[in-house]
């Protein structure tokens, strides 16, 4: 299996622009997670899905962030409008069962908002 | 959100030395996981501990879960440069049953 695939790997944009991050989970995994990692705050859970349905989005920082999972093999995390404080590494992870099980992380998208 | 405090934040040692890193919380977790993250990559699971007092060994790595399931430690014997990375602990909340909370990690550098 190719593992969790994320794109783009790097994104540089200007403040106010829309940013879309993409994730393809491991085939057959029921759960998909979006995380954000910064030096200051560490790795934070933003939202997770079970069978394409959002279960917990309490970690989404504000209305500028939205996530969708239109099917079992694809998810997006969108930031509109982006701000410099959104600069971070965004990880997608997938799991066969619940959050207590092994999560397989993608390589991350490094986002820089100027 | 339950806070997981990891210490030390940074650790630089020479090859062959032993080290212990800690993961502490005031909350009880149903299980706790340790991950290692290398630069430019996502975290990779090393171990899951479930039972209070449990000890698990993975080659030169020894993981222990506290009796009260609030804390954990990772001990590395005879560290090697390949052990370099960010070590993260993550707890599954006993109350909600699903929130996965990560500590900020211990950044380990092992020099030859």
XYZ file of N, CA and C in Angstrom:
678
model
N 0.846 -1.189 0.000
C 0.000 0.000 0.000
C 0.883 1.241 0.000
N 0.400 2.313 -0.631
C 1.200 3.523 -0.756
C 1.209 4.320 0.520
N 0.352 4.019 1.491
C 0.262 4.822 2.683
C -0.653 6.007 2.454
N -0.721 6.881 3.445
C -1.547 8.079 3.337
C -0.833 9.073 2.416
N -1.581 9.607 1.466
C -0.997 10.529 0.498
C -1.562 11.924 0.730
N -0.666 12.895 0.804
C -1.098 14.273 0.983
C -0.525 15.141 -0.137
N -1.323 16.127 -0.512
C -0.829 17.089 -1.495
C -1.435 18.455 -1.226
N -0.713 19.521 -1.552
C 0.686 19.504 -1.953
C 1.591 19.228 -0.750
N 2.855 18.993 -0.962
C 3.783 18.809 0.149
C 4.195 20.150 0.741
N 4.232 21.149 -0.098
C 4.578 22.499 0.354
C 3.633 23.492 -0.320
N 3.253 24.511 0.440
C 2.373 25.540 -0.100
C 2.778 26.881 0.483
N 3.034 27.826 -0.387
C 3.316 29.189 0.035
C 2.256 30.070 -0.584
N 1.584 30.853 0.231
C 0.517 31.695 -0.270
C 0.529 33.029 0.461
N -0.242 33.933 -0.036
C -0.343 35.236 0.596
C -1.596 35.327 1.447
N -1.500 36.112 2.464
C -2.629 36.322 3.365
C -3.886 36.687 2.573
N -4.994 36.060 2.954
C -6.252 36.326 2.289
C -6.612 35.339 1.209
N -5.636 34.576 0.745
C -5.896 33.584 -0.288
C -6.528 32.331 0.291
N -7.218 31.614 -0.575
C -7.803 30.325 -0.179
C -6.752 29.227 -0.347
N -6.715 28.331 0.632
C -5.773 27.209 0.588
C -6.558 25.912 0.712
N -6.270 24.963 -0.133
C -6.920 23.644 -0.060
C -5.866 22.557 0.052
N -5.961 21.788 1.116
C -5.060 20.664 1.340
C -5.827 19.382 1.079
N -5.129 18.414 0.512
C -5.797 17.181 0.077
C -5.188 15.959 0.731
N -6.028 14.952 0.905
C -5.576 13.727 1.563
C -6.271 12.517 0.973
N -5.478 11.495 0.716
C -6.018 10.193 0.324
C -5.633 9.197 1.407
N -6.618 8.666 2.143
C -6.284 7.731 3.224
C -5.909 6.363 2.677
N -5.435 5.512 3.560
C -5.139 4.133 3.188
C -6.457 3.420 2.877
N -6.482 2.696 1.808
C -7.700 2.015 1.377
C -8.215 1.078 2.465
N -9.521 1.194 2.743
C -10.129 0.327 3.741
C -10.164 0.906 5.144
N -9.473 2.010 5.356
C -9.500 2.642 6.673
C -10.794 3.433 6.844
N -11.398 3.277 8.033
C -12.699 3.899 8.285
C -12.593 5.310 8.848
N -11.444 5.611 9.466
C -11.290 6.894 10.145
C -10.242 7.741 9.442
N -10.514 9.040 9.404
C -9.556 9.979 8.830
C -9.454 11.177 9.765
N -8.215 11.595 10.005
C -7.935 12.669 10.959
C -7.136 13.778 10.277
N -7.422 15.001 10.672
C -6.607 16.150 10.258
C -5.972 16.768 11.509
N -4.641 16.963 11.438
C -3.894 17.557 12.531
C -3.117 18.763 12.015
N -2.766 19.641 12.955
C -1.895 20.768 12.661
C -0.745 20.721 13.665
N 0.480 20.927 13.176
C 1.641 20.887 14.060
C 2.427 22.190 13.966
N 2.672 22.802 15.126
C 3.523 23.984 15.233
C 4.458 23.790 16.410
N 5.521 24.555 16.428
C 6.455 24.470 17.543
C 5.778 24.872 18.843
N 4.945 25.907 18.761
C 4.344 26.450 19.975
C 3.278 25.522 20.566
N 2.458 24.939 19.714
C 1.299 24.205 20.189
C 1.405 22.692 20.002
N 2.457 22.256 19.331
C 2.615 20.821 19.113
C 1.636 20.309 18.073
N 1.237 19.054 18.212
C 0.337 18.402 17.261
C -1.090 18.475 17.800
N -1.949 19.158 17.067
C -3.322 19.389 17.512
C -4.296 18.689 16.567
N -5.255 17.977 17.125
C -6.308 17.363 16.328
C -7.302 18.444 15.905
N -7.549 18.555 14.622
C -8.499 19.549 14.125
C -9.897 18.946 13.973
N -9.977 17.822 13.300
C -11.255 17.185 13.008
C -10.996 15.741 12.640
N -11.996 14.873 12.886
C -11.862 13.539 12.344
C -13.197 13.014 11.836
N -13.107 12.104 10.900
C -14.262 11.521 10.213
C -14.311 10.010 10.481
N -15.531 9.493 10.520
C -15.742 8.051 10.536
C -16.693 7.718 9.389
N -16.249 6.875 8.497
C -17.074 6.531 7.328
C -17.588 7.778 6.620
N -16.704 8.733 6.421
C -16.941 9.971 5.672
C -17.774 11.005 6.433
N -18.182 10.697 7.648
C -19.018 11.621 8.426
C -18.153 12.303 9.490
N -18.216 13.650 9.568
C -17.429 14.328 10.618
C -17.955 13.967 12.000
N -17.062 13.542 12.881
C -17.456 13.110 14.226
C -17.163 14.180 15.261
N -15.996 14.780 15.177
C -15.598 15.773 16.167
C -14.792 16.855 15.459
N -15.347 18.047 15.398
C -14.644 19.166 14.768
C -14.334 20.257 15.788
N -14.312 19.881 17.060
C -14.088 20.876 18.109
C -12.691 21.482 18.049
N -11.790 20.839 17.364
C -10.438 21.363 17.236
C -10.252 22.339 16.100
N -11.243 22.488 15.270
C -11.142 23.440 14.159
C -11.096 24.840 14.744
N -10.063 25.597 14.441
C -9.835 26.864 15.139
C -10.924 27.908 14.931
N -11.482 28.018 13.775
C -12.514 29.035 13.536
C -13.186 28.759 12.198
N -14.141 29.633 11.893
C -14.952 29.395 10.696
C -14.152 29.461 9.400
N -12.971 29.963 9.456
C -12.162 30.037 8.233
C -11.720 28.642 7.788
N -11.795 27.690 8.708
C -11.377 26.324 8.410
C -12.605 25.469 8.140
N -12.508 24.650 7.099
C -13.571 23.684 6.825
C -12.949 22.417 6.262
N -13.576 21.285 6.537
C -13.077 20.006 6.043
C -14.230 19.198 5.488
N -13.938 18.467 4.425
C -14.946 17.625 3.798
C -14.349 16.269 3.481
N -15.235 15.289 3.401
C -14.818 13.965 2.965
C -15.920 13.431 2.058
N -15.871 13.759 0.781
C -16.945 13.381 -0.132
C -17.035 11.885 -0.389
N -15.927 11.177 -0.203
C -15.966 9.717 -0.360
C -14.854 9.112 0.482
N -14.809 7.791 0.496
C -13.892 7.078 1.394
C -12.422 7.249 1.025
N -12.142 7.773 -0.142
C -10.757 7.843 -0.585
C -10.232 9.263 -0.738
N -10.983 10.253 -0.215
C -10.534 11.622 -0.444
C -11.102 12.562 0.611
N -10.231 13.459 1.086
C -10.669 14.484 2.025
C -9.925 15.776 1.734
N -10.567 16.892 2.045
C -9.924 18.187 1.881
C -10.050 18.998 3.155
N -9.054 19.814 3.383
C -9.066 20.806 4.458
C -8.850 22.157 3.788
N -9.802 23.048 3.974
C -9.750 24.325 3.297
C -9.642 25.459 4.307
N -8.817 26.433 3.990
C -8.677 27.626 4.810
C -8.999 28.824 3.922
N -10.019 29.576 4.320
C -10.445 30.720 3.529
C -11.053 31.792 4.428
N -10.465 32.971 4.515
C -9.174 33.359 3.966
C -8.025 32.926 4.881
N -6.877 32.706 4.306
C -5.724 32.285 5.106
C -5.086 33.499 5.792
N -4.435 33.211 6.934
C -3.748 34.230 7.709
C -2.356 33.713 8.064
N -1.406 34.614 8.316
C -0.043 34.174 8.661
C 0.002 33.187 9.831
N -0.893 33.332 10.792
C -0.890 32.436 11.957
C -1.346 31.019 11.611
N -1.812 30.817 10.391
C -2.175 29.473 9.945
C -0.952 28.688 9.471
N 0.182 29.344 9.384
C 1.410 28.676 8.940
C 1.746 27.539 9.893
N 1.896 26.347 9.331
C 2.104 25.149 10.145
C 2.306 23.973 9.200
N 2.543 22.803 9.790
C 2.522 21.566 9.010
C 1.193 20.878 9.304
N 0.473 20.556 8.255
C -0.835 19.915 8.395
C -0.705 18.447 8.018
N -1.115 17.589 8.950
C -1.031 16.151 8.721
C -2.420 15.550 8.581
N -2.498 14.577 7.716
C -3.673 13.731 7.604
C -3.254 12.341 8.081
N -4.151 11.667 8.768
C -3.878 10.311 9.228
C -5.131 9.468 9.039
N -4.939 8.170 8.893
C -6.104 7.293 8.788
C -5.911 6.079 9.689
N -7.036 5.445 10.007
C -7.023 4.339 10.955
C -8.091 3.340 10.575
N -7.811 2.060 10.898
C -8.795 1.023 10.625
C -9.994 1.123 11.556
N -9.715 1.456 12.844
C -10.814 1.505 13.811
C -10.804 2.887 14.446
N -11.105 3.005 15.740
C -11.249 4.283 16.402
C -9.927 4.959 16.699
N -10.006 6.135 17.286
C -8.790 6.913 17.561
C -7.827 6.212 18.493
N -8.232 5.267 19.255
C -7.325 4.541 20.129
C -6.470 3.534 19.389
N -6.806 3.274 18.147
C -6.030 2.331 17.354
C -4.878 3.036 16.665
N -4.093 2.298 15.949
C -2.936 2.872 15.266
C -3.384 3.857 14.207
N -2.809 5.031 14.227
C -3.039 6.002 13.179
C -1.814 6.023 12.268
N -2.076 6.023 10.982
C -1.013 6.082 9.985
C -1.025 7.487 9.394
N 0.100 8.168 9.590
C 0.183 9.559 9.175
C 0.758 9.696 7.770
N 0.268 10.714 7.078
C 0.873 11.099 5.816
C 2.127 11.925 6.065
N 2.796 12.333 5.002
C 4.044 13.093 5.147
C 3.829 14.555 5.519
N 2.570 15.020 5.455
C 2.291 16.394 5.844
C 2.371 17.392 4.705
N 1.665 18.509 4.891
C 1.762 19.658 3.990
C 2.303 20.822 4.802
N 3.425 21.354 4.349
C 4.017 22.498 5.046
C 3.461 23.763 4.424
N 2.675 24.501 5.212
C 1.996 25.703 4.729
C 2.651 26.955 5.290
N 2.946 27.875 4.413
C 3.479 29.177 4.813
C 2.580 30.258 4.230
N 2.007 31.046 5.116
C 1.142 32.149 4.693
C 1.884 33.454 4.953
N 2.157 34.175 3.889
C 2.933 35.419 4.014
C 2.048 36.640 4.266
N -10.001 19.096 26.582
C -8.769 18.482 26.095
C -7.824 18.231 27.252
N -7.355 16.996 27.379
C -6.415 16.670 28.440
C -5.007 17.019 28.003
N -4.275 17.697 28.901
C -2.928 18.112 28.577
C -1.944 17.009 28.914
N -1.042 16.761 27.970
C 0.049 15.826 28.178
C 1.343 16.623 28.181
N 2.058 16.573 29.279
C 3.316 17.292 29.400
C 4.462 16.328 29.192
N 5.350 16.669 28.264
C 6.498 15.811 28.006
C 7.779 16.518 28.442
N 8.684 15.722 29.009
C 9.955 16.272 29.438
C 11.068 15.246 29.246
N 12.298 15.707 28.991
C 12.604 17.103 28.684
C 12.104 17.476 27.291
N 12.109 18.752 26.994
C 11.671 19.201 25.682
C 12.736 18.885 24.628
N 13.997 19.050 25.019
C 15.117 18.762 24.125
C 16.142 17.920 24.875
N 16.803 17.032 24.141
C 17.820 16.187 24.745
C 18.876 15.883 23.698
N 20.134 16.174 24.045
C 21.238 15.896 23.139
C 22.245 15.014 23.871
N 22.484 13.830 23.348
C 23.383 12.891 24.011
C 24.316 12.271 22.991
N 25.314 11.554 23.517
C 26.243 10.864 22.623
C 25.834 9.402 22.471
N 26.225 8.864 21.384
C 25.953 7.450 21.094
C 26.435 6.582 22.246
N 25.595 5.640 22.633
C 25.951 4.713 23.701
C 25.361 5.073 25.055
N 24.916 6.302 25.204
C 24.334 6.721 26.484
C 22.897 6.208 26.626
N 22.441 6.170 27.851
C 21.056 5.810 28.153
C 20.263 7.091 28.419
N 18.959 7.020 28.199
C 18.128 8.194 28.458
C 16.704 7.763 28.779
N 16.009 8.652 29.478
C 14.593 8.436 29.778
C 13.830 9.723 29.504
N 12.720 9.596 28.831
C 11.834 10.734 28.610
C 10.483 10.423 29.239
N 9.776 11.491 29.605
C 8.576 11.326 30.411
C 7.366 11.982 29.754
N 6.225 11.417 30.085
C 4.942 11.916 29.594
C 3.991 11.918 30.783
N 3.520 13.092 31.185
C 2.711 13.201 32.397
C 1.419 13.954 32.146
N 0.390 13.572 32.868
C -0.901 14.239 32.774
C -1.639 14.124 34.095
N -2.577 15.002 34.323
C -3.441 14.899 35.490
C -4.680 14.060 35.170
N -4.815 13.669 33.916
C -5.984 12.905 33.474
C -5.647 11.429 33.333
N -6.667 10.612 33.449
C -6.521 9.173 33.252
C -6.824 8.843 31.795
N -6.022 7.999 31.222
C -6.214 7.594 29.836
C -6.500 6.094 29.751
N -7.358 5.732 28.816
C -7.647 4.317 28.628
C -6.456 3.607 27.974
N -5.704 4.323 27.189
C -4.467 3.793 26.620
C -3.569 4.960 26.255
N -2.310 4.649 26.052
C -1.351 5.700 25.711
C -0.427 5.160 24.630
N -0.110 6.018 23.692
C 0.736 5.607 22.577
C 1.984 6.475 22.515
N 3.057 5.870 22.038
C 4.292 6.597 21.759
C 4.558 6.541 20.258
N 4.875 7.710 19.712
C 5.206 7.835 18.298
C 6.602 8.448 18.163
N 7.263 8.144 17.056
C 8.507 8.820 16.714
C 8.321 9.510 15.375
N 8.784 10.746 15.317
C 8.648 11.532 14.103
C 10.027 11.997 13.653
N 10.352 11.698 12.416
C 11.614 12.148 11.843
C 11.357 13.390 11.007
N 12.389 14.216 10.822
C 12.208 15.484 10.095
C 11.586 15.285 8.725
N 10.558 16.084 8.432
C 9.912 16.023 7.132
C 8.949 14.881 6.955
N 8.680 14.145 8.026
C 7.764 13.014 7.928
C 6.692 13.087 9.003
N 5.683 12.232 8.863
C 4.656 12.151 9.876
C 5.063 11.217 11.000
N 4.398 11.300 12.146
C 4.703 10.404 13.269
C 4.418 8.951 12.906
N 5.210 8.059 13.481
C 5.039 6.619 13.286
C 4.880 5.970 14.650
N 3.846 5.143 14.782
C 3.573 4.504 16.063
C 4.699 3.536 16.458
N 5.136 3.657 17.732
C 6.113 2.717 18.276
C 5.422 1.652 19.117
N 4.519 2.095 20.007
C 3.901 1.147 20.938
C 2.619 1.739 21.497
N 1.724 0.851 21.925
C 0.529 1.230 22.680
C 0.556 0.496 24.007
N 0.376 1.243 25.099
C 0.258 0.621 26.421
C -1.161 0.837 26.917
N -1.715 -0.203 27.506
C -3.138 -0.191 27.862
C -3.372 -0.390 29.354
N -2.608 -1.260 29.962
C -2.841 -1.634 31.353
C -1.929 -0.845 32.277
N -2.482 -0.341 33.402
C -1.666 0.363 34.377
C -0.526 -0.509 34.863
N 0.680 0.048 34.874
C 1.851 -0.712 35.296
C 2.503 -1.518 34.186
N 1.904 -1.508 33.031
C 2.412 -2.310 31.913
C 3.787 -1.842 31.465
N 4.642 -2.803 31.143
C 5.966 -2.525 30.587
C 6.080 -3.256 29.255
N 6.473 -2.518 28.241
C 6.688 -3.132 26.928
C 8.087 -2.799 26.438
N 8.709 -3.794 25.804
C 10.054 -3.580 25.278
C 10.042 -3.734 23.768
N 10.765 -2.847 23.131
C 10.926 -2.868 21.687
C 12.414 -2.690 21.434
N 13.112 -3.805 21.352
C 14.570 -3.805 21.205
C 15.200 -3.000 22.342
N 15.827 -1.880 22.072
C 16.503 -1.113 23.123
C 15.570 -0.092 23.786
N 14.312 -0.081 23.393
C 13.345 0.867 23.949
C 12.441 0.152 24.945
N 12.283 0.757 26.128
C 11.399 0.214 27.154
C 10.350 1.258 27.500
N 9.106 0.869 27.393
C 7.980 1.764 27.653
C 7.262 1.290 28.907
N 6.896 2.259 29.748
C 6.153 1.906 30.957
C 4.948 2.818 31.087
N 3.820 2.225 31.451
C 2.582 2.956 31.712
C 2.409 3.019 33.214
N 2.131 4.208 33.751
C 1.991 4.358 35.186
C 0.820 3.558 35.731
N 0.911 3.205 37.013
C -0.144 2.404 37.642
C -1.511 3.082 37.531
N -1.527 4.400 37.661
C -2.782 5.139 37.613
C -3.184 5.525 36.201
N -2.415 5.113 35.226
C -2.674 5.386 33.803
C -2.732 6.887 33.518
N -1.881 7.649 34.227
C -1.806 9.084 33.970
C -0.460 9.486 33.384
N 0.514 8.576 33.427
C 1.839 8.954 32.995
C 2.541 7.762 32.364
N 3.605 8.072 31.650
C 4.352 7.025 30.978
C 5.795 7.476 30.808
N 6.672 6.504 30.624
C 8.065 6.831 30.369
C 8.596 5.959 29.238
N 9.612 6.489 28.593
C 10.306 5.771 27.520
C 11.792 5.797 27.857
N 12.373 4.624 27.991
C 13.796 4.512 28.286
C 14.504 3.904 27.086
N 15.576 4.545 26.670
C 16.376 4.020 25.559
C 17.750 3.639 26.097
N 18.132 2.424 25.845
C 19.439 1.915 26.273
C 20.420 1.998 25.109
N 21.602 2.476 25.410
C 22.678 2.539 24.401
C 22.188 3.217 23.124
N 21.835 4.476 23.262
C 21.242 5.213 22.140
C 22.164 5.222 20.921
N 21.527 5.211 19.760
C 22.242 5.248 18.491
C 21.771 6.442 17.670
N 22.589 6.910 16.738
C 22.161 8.055 15.903
C 20.819 7.834 15.222
N 20.491 6.611 14.916
C 19.207 6.311 14.286
C 18.015 6.538 15.197
N 18.268 6.734 16.488
C 17.182 7.029 17.432
C 16.799 8.506 17.406
N 17.571 9.309 16.722
C 17.287 10.737 16.636
C 15.904 10.986 16.072
N 15.175 11.897 16.720
C 13.836 12.220 16.248
C 13.022 12.874 17.347
N 11.762 13.139 17.018
C 10.825 13.724 17.976
C 9.946 12.607 18.516
N 9.958 12.430 19.825
C 9.170 11.384 20.462
C 7.912 12.005 21.054
N 6.777 11.525 20.602
C 5.481 12.060 21.006
C 4.691 11.008 21.759
N 4.061 11.434 22.845
C 3.114 10.542 23.495
C 1.706 11.050 23.195
N 0.761 10.125 23.163
C -0.619 10.467 22.838
C -1.554 9.630 23.698
N -2.545 10.267 24.278
C -3.453 9.573 25.182
C -4.866 9.513 24.645
N -5.518 8.377 24.846
C -6.930 8.231 24.506
C -7.720 8.493 25.784
N -8.601 9.473 25.723
C -9.348 9.929 26.893
C -10.330 8.871 27.374
N -10.295 8.585 28.664
C -11.175 7.553 29.226
C -12.639 7.974 29.190
N -12.915 9.272 29.351
C -14.304 9.729 29.432
C -14.981 9.693 28.072
N -14.351 10.326 27.094
C -14.979 10.410 25.776
C -14.764 9.145 24.974
N -13.650 8.493 25.240
C -13.366 7.246 24.537
C -12.745 7.417 23.190
N -12.533 8.633 22.760
C -12.004 8.755 21.406
C -11.024 9.894 21.179
N -10.996 10.932 22.008
C -10.117 12.060 21.689
C -8.662 11.642 21.812
N -7.880 11.923 20.817
C -6.460 11.580 20.834
C -5.666 12.846 21.071
N -5.045 12.965 22.231
C -4.309 14.153 22.631
C -2.825 13.872 22.591
N -2.092 14.737 21.933
C -0.654 14.580 21.818
C 0.084 15.564 22.711
N 1.180 15.105 23.288
C 2.102 16.009 23.935
C 2.906 16.755 22.884
N 3.682 17.743 23.314
C 4.488 18.518 22.365
C 5.747 17.773 21.945
N 6.091 16.741 22.686
C 7.202 15.906 22.263
C 8.528 16.214 22.919
N 9.422 15.238 22.850
C 10.818 15.388 23.248
C 11.664 15.233 22.001
N 12.440 16.256 21.701
C 13.313 16.216 20.532
C 14.663 15.651 20.948
N 14.997 14.473 20.416
C 16.222 13.770 20.792
C 17.236 13.829 19.666
N 18.462 14.185 20.029
C 19.572 14.164 19.082
C 20.668 13.265 19.643
N 21.025 12.251 18.897
C 22.092 11.336 19.298
C 23.249 11.517 18.330
N 24.373 11.950 18.879
C 25.538 12.215 18.022
C 26.542 11.072 18.113
N 27.206 10.770 17.000
C 28.168 9.653 16.988
C 29.354 9.932 17.901
